Short mmCIF file of C-alpha atoms in Angstrom, two decimals:
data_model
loop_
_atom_site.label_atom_id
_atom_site.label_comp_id
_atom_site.label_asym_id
_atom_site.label_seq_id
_atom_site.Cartn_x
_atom_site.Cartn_y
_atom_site.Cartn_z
CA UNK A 1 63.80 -30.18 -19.67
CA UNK A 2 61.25 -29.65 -17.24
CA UNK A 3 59.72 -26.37 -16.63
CA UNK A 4 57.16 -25.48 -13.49
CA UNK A 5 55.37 -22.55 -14.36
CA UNK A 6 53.47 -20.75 -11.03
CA UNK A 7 49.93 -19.88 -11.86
CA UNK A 8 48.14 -17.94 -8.96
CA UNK A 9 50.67 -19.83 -7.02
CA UNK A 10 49.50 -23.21 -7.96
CA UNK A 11 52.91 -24.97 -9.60
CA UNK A 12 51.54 -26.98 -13.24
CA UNK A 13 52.99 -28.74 -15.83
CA UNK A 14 52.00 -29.51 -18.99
CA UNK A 15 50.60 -33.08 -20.47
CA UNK A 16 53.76 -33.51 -22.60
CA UNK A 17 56.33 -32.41 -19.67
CA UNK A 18 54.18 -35.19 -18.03
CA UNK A 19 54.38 -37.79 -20.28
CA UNK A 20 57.98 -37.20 -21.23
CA UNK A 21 58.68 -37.51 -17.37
CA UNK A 22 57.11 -40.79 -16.76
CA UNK A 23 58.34 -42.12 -20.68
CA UNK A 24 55.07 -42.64 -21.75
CA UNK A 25 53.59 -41.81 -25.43
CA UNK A 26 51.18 -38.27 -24.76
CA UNK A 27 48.32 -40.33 -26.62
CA UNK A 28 48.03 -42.84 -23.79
CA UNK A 29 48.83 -40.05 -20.83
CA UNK A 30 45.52 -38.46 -22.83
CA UNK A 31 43.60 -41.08 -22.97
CA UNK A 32 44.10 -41.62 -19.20
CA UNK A 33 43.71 -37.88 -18.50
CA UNK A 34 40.00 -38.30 -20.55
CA UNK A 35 39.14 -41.07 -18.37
CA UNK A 36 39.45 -39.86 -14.85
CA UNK A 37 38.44 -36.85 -15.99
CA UNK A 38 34.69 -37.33 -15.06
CA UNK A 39 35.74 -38.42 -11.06
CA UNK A 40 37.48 -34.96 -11.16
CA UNK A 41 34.47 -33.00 -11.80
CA UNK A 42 32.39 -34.98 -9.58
CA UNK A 43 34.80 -34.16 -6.69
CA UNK A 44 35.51 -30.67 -7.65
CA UNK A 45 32.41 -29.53 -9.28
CA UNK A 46 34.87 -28.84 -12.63
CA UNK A 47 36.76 -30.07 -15.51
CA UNK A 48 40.37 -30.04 -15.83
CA UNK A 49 41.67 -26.70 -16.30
CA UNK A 50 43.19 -25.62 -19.51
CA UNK A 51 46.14 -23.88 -19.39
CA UNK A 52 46.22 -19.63 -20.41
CA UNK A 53 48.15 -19.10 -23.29
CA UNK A 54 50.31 -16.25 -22.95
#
């Protein structure tokens, strides 16, 4: 099942909600995560952010 958690208002999910919703293997959602990663911070000045654990 799919859970959106609110952060600051901002609705997330996790990589493996993500890959389980569009039936791909996590590895491969990764590796594409990894690879636009670098266009993200050039647009937004930052990395992906990591999620708090709470």
């Amino acid at each position: 099942m799919t859970q959106i958690i609110n952060i600051n208002k901002v609705q997330t999910m996790t990589s493996l909600e993500i890959a389980e919703l569009t039936g791909k293997q996590h590895k491969d959602l990764m590796k594409a995560i990894r690879k636009m990663e670098p266009a993200w911070e050039k647009v937004h000045g930052r990395k992906f952010a990591l999620p708090a654990m709470c």
